[in-house]
Tab-separated table of C-alpha atoms and ligand atoms in Angstrom:
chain	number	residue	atom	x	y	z
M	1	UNK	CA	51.861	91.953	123.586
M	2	UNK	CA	52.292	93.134	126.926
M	3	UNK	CA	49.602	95.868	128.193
M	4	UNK	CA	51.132	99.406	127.728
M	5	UNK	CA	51.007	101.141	131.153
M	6	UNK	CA	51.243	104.514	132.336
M	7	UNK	CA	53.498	104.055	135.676
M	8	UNK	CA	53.967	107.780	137.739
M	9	UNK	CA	57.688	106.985	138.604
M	10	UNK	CA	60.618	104.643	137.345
M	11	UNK	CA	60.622	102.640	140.384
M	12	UNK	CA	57.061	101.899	138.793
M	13	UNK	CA	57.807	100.503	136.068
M	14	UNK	CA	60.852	98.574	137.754
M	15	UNK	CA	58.454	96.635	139.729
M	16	UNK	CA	56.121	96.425	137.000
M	17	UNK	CA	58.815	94.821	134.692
M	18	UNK	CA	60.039	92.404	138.122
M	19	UNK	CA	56.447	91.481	138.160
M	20	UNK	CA	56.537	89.909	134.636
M	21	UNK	CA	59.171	88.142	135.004
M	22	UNK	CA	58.677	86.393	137.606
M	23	UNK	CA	55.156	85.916	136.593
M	24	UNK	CA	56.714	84.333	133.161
M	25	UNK	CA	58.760	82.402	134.824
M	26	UNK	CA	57.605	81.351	138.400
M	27	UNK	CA	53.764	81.418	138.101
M	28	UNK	CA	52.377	80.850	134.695
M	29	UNK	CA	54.182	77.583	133.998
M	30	UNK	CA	52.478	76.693	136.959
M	31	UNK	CA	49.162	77.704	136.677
M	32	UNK	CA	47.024	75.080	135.049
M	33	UNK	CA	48.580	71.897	136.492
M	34	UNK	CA	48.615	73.224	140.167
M	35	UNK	CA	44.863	74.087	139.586
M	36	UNK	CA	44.047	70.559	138.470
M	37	UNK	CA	46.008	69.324	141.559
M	38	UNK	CA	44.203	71.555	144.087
M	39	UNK	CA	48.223	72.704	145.128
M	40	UNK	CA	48.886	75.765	146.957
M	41	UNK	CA	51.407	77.517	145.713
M	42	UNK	CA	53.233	79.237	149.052
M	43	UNK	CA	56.945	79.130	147.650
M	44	UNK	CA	54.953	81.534	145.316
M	45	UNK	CA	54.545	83.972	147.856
M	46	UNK	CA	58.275	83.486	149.647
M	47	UNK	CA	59.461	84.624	146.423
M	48	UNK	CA	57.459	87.366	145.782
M	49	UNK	CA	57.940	88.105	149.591
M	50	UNK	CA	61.503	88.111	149.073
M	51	UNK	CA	61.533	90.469	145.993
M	52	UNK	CA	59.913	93.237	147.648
M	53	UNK	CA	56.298	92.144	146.301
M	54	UNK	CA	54.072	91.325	149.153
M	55	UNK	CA	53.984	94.699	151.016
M	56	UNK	CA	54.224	97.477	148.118
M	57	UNK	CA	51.789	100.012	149.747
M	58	UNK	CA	53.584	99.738	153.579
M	59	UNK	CA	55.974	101.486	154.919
M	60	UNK	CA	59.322	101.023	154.388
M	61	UNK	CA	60.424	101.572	157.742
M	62	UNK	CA	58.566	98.240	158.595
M	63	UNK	CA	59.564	96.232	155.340
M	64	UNK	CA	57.301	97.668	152.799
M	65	UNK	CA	57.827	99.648	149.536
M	66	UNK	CA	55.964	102.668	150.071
M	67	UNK	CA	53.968	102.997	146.433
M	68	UNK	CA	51.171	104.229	145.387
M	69	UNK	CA	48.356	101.957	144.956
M	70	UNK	CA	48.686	103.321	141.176
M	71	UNK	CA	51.373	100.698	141.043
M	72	UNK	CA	50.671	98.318	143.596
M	73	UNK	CA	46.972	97.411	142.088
M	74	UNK	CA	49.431	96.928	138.846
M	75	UNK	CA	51.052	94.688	139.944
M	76	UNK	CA	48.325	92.865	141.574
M	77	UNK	CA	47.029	92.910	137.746
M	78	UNK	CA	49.849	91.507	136.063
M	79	UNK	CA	50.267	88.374	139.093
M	80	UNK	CA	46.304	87.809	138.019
M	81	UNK	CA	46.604	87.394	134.649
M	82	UNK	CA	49.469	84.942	135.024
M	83	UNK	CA	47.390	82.619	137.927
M	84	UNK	CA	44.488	84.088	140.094
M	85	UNK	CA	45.084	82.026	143.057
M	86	UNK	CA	48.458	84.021	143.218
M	87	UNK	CA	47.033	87.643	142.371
M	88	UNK	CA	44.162	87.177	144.357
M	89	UNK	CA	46.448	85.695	147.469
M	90	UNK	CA	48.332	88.878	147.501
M	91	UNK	CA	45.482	90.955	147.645
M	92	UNK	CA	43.971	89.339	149.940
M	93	UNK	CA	47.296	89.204	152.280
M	94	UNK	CA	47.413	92.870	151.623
M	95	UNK	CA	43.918	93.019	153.131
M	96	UNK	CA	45.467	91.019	156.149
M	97	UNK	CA	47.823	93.291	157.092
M	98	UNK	CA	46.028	96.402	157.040
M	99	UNK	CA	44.310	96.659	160.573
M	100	UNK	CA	47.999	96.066	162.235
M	101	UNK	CA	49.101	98.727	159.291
M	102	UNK	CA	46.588	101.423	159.703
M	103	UNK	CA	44.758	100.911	163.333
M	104	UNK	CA	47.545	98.944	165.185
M	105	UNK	CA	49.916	100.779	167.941
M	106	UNK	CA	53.271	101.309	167.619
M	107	UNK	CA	54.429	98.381	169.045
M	108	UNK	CA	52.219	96.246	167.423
M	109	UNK	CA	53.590	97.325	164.068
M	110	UNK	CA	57.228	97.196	164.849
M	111	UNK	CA	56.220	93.538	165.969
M	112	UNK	CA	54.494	91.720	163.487
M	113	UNK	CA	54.894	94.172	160.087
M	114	UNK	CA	58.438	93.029	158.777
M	115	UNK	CA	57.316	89.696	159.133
M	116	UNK	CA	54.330	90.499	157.613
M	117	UNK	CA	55.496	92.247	154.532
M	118	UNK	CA	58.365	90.156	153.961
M	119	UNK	CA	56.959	86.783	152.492
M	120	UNK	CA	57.549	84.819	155.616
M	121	UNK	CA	53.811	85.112	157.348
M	122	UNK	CA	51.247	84.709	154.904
M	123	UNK	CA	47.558	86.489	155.907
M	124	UNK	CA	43.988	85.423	156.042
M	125	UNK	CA	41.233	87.862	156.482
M	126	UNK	CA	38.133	86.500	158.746
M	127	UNK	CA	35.091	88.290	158.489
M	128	UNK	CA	32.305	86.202	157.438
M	129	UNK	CA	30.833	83.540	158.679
M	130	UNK	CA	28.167	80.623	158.207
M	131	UNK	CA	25.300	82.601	158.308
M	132	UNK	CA	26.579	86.153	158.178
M	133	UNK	CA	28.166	86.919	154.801
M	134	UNK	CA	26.549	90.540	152.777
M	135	UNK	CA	25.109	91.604	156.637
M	136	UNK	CA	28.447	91.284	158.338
M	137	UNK	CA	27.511	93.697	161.133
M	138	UNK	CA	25.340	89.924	162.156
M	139	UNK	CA	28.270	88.210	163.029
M	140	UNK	CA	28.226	86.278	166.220
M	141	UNK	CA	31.894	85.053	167.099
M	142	UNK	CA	32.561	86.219	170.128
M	143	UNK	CA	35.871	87.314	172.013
M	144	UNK	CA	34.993	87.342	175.970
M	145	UNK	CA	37.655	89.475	177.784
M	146	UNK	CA	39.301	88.045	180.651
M	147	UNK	CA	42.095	89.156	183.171
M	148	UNK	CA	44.316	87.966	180.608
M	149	UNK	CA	43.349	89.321	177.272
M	150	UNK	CA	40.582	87.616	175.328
M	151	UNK	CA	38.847	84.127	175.023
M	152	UNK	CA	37.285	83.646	171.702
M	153	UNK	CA	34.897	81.267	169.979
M	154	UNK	CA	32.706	81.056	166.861
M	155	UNK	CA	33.313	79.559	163.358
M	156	UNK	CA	34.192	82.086	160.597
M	157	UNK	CA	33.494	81.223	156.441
M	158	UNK	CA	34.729	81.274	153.113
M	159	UNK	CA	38.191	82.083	154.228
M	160	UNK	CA	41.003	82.338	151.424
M	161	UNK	CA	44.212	80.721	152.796
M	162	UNK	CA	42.496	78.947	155.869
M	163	UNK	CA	44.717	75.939	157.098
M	164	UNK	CA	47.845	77.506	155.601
M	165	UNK	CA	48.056	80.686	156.562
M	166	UNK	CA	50.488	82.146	159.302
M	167	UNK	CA	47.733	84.698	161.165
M	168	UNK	CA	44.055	85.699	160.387
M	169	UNK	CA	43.058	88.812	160.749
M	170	UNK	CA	39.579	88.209	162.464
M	171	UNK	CA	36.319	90.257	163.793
M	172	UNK	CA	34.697	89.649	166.427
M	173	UNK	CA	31.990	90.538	168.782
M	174	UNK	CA	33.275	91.921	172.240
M	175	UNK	CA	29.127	93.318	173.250
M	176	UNK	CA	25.928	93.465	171.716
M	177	UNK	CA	25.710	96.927	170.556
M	178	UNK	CA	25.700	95.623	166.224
M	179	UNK	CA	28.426	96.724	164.467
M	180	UNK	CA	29.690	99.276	167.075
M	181	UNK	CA	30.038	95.849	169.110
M	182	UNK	CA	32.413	94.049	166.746
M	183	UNK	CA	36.662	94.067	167.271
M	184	UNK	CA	39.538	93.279	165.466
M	185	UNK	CA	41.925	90.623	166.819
M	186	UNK	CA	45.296	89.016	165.617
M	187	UNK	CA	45.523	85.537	165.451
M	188	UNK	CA	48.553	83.687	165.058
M	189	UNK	CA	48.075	80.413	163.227
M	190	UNK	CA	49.572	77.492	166.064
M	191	UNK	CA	47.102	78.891	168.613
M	192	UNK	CA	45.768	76.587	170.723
M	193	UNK	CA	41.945	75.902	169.858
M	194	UNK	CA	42.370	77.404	166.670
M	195	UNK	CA	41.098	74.362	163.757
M	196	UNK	CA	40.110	74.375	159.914
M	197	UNK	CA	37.557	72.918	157.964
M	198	UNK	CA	38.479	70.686	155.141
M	199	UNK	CA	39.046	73.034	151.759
M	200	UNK	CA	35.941	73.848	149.869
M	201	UNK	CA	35.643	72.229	146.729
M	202	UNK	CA	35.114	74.987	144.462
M	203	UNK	CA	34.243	75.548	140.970
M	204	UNK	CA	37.683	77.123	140.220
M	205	UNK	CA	40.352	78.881	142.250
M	206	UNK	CA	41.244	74.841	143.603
M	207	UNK	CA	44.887	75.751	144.144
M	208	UNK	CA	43.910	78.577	146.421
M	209	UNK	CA	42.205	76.720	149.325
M	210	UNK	CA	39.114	78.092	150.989
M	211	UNK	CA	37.881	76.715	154.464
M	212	UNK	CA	36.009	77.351	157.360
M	213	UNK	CA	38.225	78.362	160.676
M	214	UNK	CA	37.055	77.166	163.459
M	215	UNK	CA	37.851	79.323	167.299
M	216	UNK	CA	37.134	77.070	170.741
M	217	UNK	CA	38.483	79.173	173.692
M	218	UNK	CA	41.019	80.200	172.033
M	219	UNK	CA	43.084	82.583	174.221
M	220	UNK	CA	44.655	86.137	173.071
M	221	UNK	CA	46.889	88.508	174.984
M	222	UNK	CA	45.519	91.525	175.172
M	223	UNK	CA	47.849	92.657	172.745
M	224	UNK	CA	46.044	90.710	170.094
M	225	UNK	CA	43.299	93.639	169.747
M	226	UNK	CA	44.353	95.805	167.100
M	227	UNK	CA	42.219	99.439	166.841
M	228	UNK	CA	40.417	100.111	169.808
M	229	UNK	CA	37.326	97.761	171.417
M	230	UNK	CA	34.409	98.266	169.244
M	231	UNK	CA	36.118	99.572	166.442
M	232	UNK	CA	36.615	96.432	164.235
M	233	UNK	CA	33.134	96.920	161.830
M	234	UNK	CA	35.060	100.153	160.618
M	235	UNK	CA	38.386	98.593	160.131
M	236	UNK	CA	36.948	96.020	158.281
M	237	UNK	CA	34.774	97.994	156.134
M	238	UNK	CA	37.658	100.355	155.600
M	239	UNK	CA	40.216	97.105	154.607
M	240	UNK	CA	37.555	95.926	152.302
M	241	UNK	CA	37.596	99.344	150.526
M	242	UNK	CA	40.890	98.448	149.419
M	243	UNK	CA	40.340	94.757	149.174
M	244	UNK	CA	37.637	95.637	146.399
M	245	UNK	CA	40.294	97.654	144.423
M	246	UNK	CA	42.508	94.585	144.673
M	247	UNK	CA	39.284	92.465	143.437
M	248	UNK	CA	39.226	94.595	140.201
M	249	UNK	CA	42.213	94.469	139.516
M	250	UNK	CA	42.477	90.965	139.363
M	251	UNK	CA	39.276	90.900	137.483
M	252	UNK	CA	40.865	93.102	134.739
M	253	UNK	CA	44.327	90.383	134.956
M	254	UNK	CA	41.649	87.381	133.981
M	255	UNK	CA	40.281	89.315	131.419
M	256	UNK	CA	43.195	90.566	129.486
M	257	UNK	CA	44.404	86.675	129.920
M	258	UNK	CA	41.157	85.551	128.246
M	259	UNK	CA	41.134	88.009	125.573
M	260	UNK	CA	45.047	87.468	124.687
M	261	UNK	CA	44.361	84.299	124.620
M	262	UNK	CA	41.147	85.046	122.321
M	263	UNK	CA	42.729	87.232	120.363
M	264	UNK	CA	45.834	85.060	119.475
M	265	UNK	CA	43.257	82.201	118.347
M	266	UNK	CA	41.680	84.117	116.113
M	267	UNK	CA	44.605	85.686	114.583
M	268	UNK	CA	44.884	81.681	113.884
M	269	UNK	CA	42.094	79.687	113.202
M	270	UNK	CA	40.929	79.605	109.811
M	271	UNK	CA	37.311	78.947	108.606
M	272	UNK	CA	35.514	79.600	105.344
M	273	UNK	CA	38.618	80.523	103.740
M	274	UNK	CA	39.522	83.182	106.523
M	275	UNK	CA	41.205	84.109	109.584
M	276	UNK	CA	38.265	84.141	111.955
M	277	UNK	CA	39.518	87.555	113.199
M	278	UNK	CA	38.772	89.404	110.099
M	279	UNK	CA	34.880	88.058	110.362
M	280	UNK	CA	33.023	91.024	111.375
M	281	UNK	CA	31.261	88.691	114.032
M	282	UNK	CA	34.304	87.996	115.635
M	283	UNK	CA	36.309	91.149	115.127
M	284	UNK	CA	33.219	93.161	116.891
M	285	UNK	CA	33.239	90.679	120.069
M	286	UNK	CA	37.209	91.315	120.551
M	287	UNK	CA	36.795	95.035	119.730
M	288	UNK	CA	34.548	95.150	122.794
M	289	UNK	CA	36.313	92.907	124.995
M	290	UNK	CA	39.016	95.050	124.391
M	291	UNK	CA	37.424	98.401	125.158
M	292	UNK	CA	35.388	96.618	128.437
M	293	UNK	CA	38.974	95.448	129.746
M	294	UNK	CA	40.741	99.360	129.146
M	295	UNK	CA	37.116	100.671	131.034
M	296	UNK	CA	37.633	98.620	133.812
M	297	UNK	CA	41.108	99.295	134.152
M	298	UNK	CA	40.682	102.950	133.822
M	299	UNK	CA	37.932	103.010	136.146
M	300	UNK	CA	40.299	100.805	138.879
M	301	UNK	CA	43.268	103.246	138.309
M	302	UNK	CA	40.629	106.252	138.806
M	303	UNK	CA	39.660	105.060	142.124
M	304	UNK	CA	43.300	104.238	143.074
M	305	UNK	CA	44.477	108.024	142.782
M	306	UNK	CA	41.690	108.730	144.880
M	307	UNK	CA	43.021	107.179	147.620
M	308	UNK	CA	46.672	108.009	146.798
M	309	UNK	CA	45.581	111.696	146.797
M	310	UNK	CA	44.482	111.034	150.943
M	311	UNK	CA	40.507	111.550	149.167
M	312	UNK	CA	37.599	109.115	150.282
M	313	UNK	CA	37.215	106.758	147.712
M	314	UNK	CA	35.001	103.464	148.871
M	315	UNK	CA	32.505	104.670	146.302
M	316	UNK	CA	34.933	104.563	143.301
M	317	UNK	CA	36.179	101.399	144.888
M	318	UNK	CA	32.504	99.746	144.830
M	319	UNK	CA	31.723	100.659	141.525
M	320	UNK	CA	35.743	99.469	140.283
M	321	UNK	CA	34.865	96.016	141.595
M	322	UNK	CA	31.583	95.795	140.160
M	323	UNK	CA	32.018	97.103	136.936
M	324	UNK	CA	35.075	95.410	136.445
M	325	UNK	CA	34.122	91.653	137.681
M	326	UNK	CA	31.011	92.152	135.546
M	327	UNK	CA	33.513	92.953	132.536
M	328	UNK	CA	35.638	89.742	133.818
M	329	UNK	CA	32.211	87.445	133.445
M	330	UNK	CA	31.635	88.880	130.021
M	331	UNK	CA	34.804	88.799	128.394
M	332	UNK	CA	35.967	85.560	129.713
M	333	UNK	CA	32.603	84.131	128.158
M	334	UNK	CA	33.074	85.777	125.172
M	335	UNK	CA	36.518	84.439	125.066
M	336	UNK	CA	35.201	80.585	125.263
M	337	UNK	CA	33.241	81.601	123.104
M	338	UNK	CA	35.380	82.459	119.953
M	339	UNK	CA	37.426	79.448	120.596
M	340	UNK	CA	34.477	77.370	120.164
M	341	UNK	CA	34.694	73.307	121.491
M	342	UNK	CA	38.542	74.035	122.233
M	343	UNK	CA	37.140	76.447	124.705
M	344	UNK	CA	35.199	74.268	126.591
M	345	UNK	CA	38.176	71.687	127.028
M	346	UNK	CA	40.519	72.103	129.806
M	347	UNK	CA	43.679	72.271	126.590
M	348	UNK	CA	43.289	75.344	126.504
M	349	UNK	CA	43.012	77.875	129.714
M	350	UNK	CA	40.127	79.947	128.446
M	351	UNK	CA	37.600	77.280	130.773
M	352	UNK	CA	39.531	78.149	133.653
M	353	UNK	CA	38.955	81.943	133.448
M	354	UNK	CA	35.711	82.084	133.021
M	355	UNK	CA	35.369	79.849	136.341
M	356	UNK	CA	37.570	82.114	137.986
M	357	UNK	CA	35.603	85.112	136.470
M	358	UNK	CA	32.603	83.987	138.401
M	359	UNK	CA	34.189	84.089	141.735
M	360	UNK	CA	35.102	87.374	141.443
M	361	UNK	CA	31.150	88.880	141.677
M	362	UNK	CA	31.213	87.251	144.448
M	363	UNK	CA	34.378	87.567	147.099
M	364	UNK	CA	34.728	90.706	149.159
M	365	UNK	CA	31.152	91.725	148.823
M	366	UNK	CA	28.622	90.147	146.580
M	367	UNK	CA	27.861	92.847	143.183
M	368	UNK	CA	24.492	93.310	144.775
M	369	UNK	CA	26.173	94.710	147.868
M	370	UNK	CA	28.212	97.442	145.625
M	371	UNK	CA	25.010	98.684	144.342
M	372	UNK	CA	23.702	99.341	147.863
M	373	UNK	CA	27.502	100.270	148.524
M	374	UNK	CA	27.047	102.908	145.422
M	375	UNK	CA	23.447	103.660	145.987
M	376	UNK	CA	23.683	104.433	149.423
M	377	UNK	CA	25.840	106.974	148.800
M	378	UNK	CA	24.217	108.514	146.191
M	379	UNK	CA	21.139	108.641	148.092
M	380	UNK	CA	23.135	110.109	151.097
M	381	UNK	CA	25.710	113.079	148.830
N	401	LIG	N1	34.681	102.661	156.046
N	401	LIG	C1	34.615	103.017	157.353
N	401	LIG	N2	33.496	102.880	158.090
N	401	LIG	C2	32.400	102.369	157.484
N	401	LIG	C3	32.402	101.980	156.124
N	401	LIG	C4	33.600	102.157	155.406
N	401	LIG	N3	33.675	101.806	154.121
N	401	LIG	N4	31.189	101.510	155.811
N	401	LIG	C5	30.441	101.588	156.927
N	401	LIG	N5	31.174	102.110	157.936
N	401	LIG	C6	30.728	102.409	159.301
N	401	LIG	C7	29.516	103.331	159.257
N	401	LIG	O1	29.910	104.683	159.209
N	401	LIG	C8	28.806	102.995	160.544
N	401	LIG	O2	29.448	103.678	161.609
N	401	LIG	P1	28.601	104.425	162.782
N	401	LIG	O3	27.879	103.332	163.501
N	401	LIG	O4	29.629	105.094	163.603
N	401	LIG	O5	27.658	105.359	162.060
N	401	LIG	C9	29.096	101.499	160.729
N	401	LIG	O6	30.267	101.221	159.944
N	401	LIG	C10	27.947	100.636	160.264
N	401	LIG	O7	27.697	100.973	158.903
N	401	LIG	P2	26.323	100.578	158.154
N	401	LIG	O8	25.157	100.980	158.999
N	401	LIG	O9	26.406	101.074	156.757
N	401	LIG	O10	26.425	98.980	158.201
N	401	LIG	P3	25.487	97.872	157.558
N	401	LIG	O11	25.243	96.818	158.551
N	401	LIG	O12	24.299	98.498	156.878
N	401	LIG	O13	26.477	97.206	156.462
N	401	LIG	C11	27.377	96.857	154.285
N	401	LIG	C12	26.970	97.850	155.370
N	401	LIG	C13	26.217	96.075	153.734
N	401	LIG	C14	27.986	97.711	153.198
N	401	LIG	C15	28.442	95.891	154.858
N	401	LIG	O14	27.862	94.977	155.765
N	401	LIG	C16	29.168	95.108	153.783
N	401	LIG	O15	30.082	95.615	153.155
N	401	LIG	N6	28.756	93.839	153.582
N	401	LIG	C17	29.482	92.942	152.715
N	401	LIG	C18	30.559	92.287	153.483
N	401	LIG	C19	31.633	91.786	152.598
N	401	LIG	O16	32.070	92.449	151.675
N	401	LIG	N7	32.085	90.594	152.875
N	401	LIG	C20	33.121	90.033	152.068
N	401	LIG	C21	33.752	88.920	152.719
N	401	LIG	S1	35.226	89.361	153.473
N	401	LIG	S2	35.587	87.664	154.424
């Protein structure tokens, strides 16, 4: 059964209904074969580039669809369920583009946005690095300005879509003065001194690769800054308030996968005489999966409206990501769970959430850092 949503227009539901069919068709098919193979799936993203998927909350003057990130985190939802590495690649391309969307000039926009938001230059985000991953503000790459624009050189970490992506969005130090002293620069993927570690091998998420990227003098037009000099800690902290919306909802699209998948085995599988379902042991764990993964959701959506209402909303955001990636963990064990030994076997897909489940407390700011996200501003209202 598909999940009942509330959508606020019919355009929403449109793009909702586009969504599943192309994740029926396109993605899911795909999804546990091209995770065994380690394959990333780009022609993915040119398709959902090319139906209007990859910039829903830009602009449509520069190629997006304007909506609400009621819909777009919806939508991000639905991709998830069907195959993280796709879900997770759009939010995380969505995170891309928002420094040129939000801080960049006029020109820079106009420039690099259609391309952007049309499928046919695929983002990576660059903020942490080897030793600087919860205390970003400690990062040390460092963009030198010359009488040309910028030279730049450091080594940046844990990057979703390094070695195949088309630009990274990447901070950098341009003084000494902590966060205050860190900038945002666009990097085009094909510049010179620009290199990738080998993919990580990871415990899930293999089709979506994750590698170091490497900067020796690489040179930048001046152009390439995008927000002012010594603005780049807030733009990224402010891209990965949003990011962490886009986290939970792909959280909540691996846990309604696990429990549909849950709840269709148990409808099955007979023991003792019964439909496993229907023993109360059973019935109870899928009664609160169920009501974790419409918490989570609810709480996601919450913080969403927030920010579509022009309101501040990081907090909601951090405690969205955090509840609902916790939720992800527990359902998608609880999922393996009911299905017993056929859980633990890669025949059935319930292994491969709950590996992706634990990924999820971790990217885009470690659960620990929401709580000091959270408690700090508790501490401060
Ligand atoms: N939006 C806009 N600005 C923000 C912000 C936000 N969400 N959060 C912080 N800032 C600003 C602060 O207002 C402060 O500005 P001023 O110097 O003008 O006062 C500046 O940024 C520094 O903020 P703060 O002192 O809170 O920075 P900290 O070094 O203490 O870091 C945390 C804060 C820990 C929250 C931050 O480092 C973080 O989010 N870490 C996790 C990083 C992460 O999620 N990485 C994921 C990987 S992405 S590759």
């Amino acid at each position: 059964m598909p999940v009942e949503r509330v959508l606020p227009s019919q355009e929403g539901h449109d793009l909702i209904e586009l969504t599943r069919e192309i994740a029926a068709k396109e993605v899911a098919p795909r999804a546990a074969a091209e995770e065994s193979a380690g394959r990333f799936p780009r022609e993915v993203f040119r398709t959902l580039g090319a139906s209007g998927l990859l910039g829903l909350p830009y602009p449509e003057e520069y190629g997006g669809a304007a909506q609400p990130q009621e819909v777009y985190l919806q939508v991000v939802e639905e991709l998830a369920a069907a195959w993280l590495a796709v879900g997770l690649g759009v939010s995380v391309h969505t995170l891309s583009c928002f420094p040129v969307a939000s801080y960049g000039d006029a020109a820079q926009r106009e420039r690099l946005l259609p391309a952007m938001l049309g499928g046919e230059l695929l983002g990576a985000y660059c903020l942490s690095e080897p030793q600087s991953g919860s205390d970003a503000a400690a990062l040390t790459t460092r963009a030198v300005r010359d009488s040309e624009g910028f030279v730049v050189n450091g080594v940046k970490a844990w990057t979703t879509h390094g070695g195949v992506a088309d630009f990274y969005t990447v901070m950098a130090r341009t003084s000494d003065d902590g966060a205050r002293g860190i900038s945002c620069l666009h990097v085009p993927a094909g510049t010179a001194g620009l290199s990738f570690g080998a993919p990580e091998r990871k415990m899930g998420m293999r089709a979506s690769p994750t590698a170091q990227v490497r900067l020796d003098d690489v040179r930048l037009p001046a152009e390439a800054l995008v927000g002012a000099e010594g603005e780049g800690f807030k733009i990224a902290m402010a891209a990965l308030d949003g990011g962490r919306l886009g986290i939970a909802a792909c959280a909540v699209g691996v846990a309604q996968a696990a429990y549909d998948a849950a709840v269709a085995y148990a409808r099955e599988r007979r023991q003792f005489g019964s439909r496993i379902a229907d023993f109360q042991g059973v019935g109870f764990m899928l009664a609160d999966m169920a009501t974790t993964i419409s918490a989570a959701r609810a709480l996601y959506l919450d913080a969403a409206r927030l920010r579509d209402a022009g309101r501040p909303y990081g907090t909601r955001a951090a405690m969205a990501k955090l509840f609902a990636t916790d939720a992800c963990m527990r359902v998608t064990t609880d999922a393996v769970q009911i299905f017993g030994g056929y859980g633990y076997v890669e025949d059935f897909p319930v292994e491969r959430y709950m590996r992706e489940a634990k990924v999820l407390q971790i990217v885009e700011g470690t659960n620990q850092i929401q709580r000091l996200v959270i408690s700090r501003a508790l501490a401060r209202d």
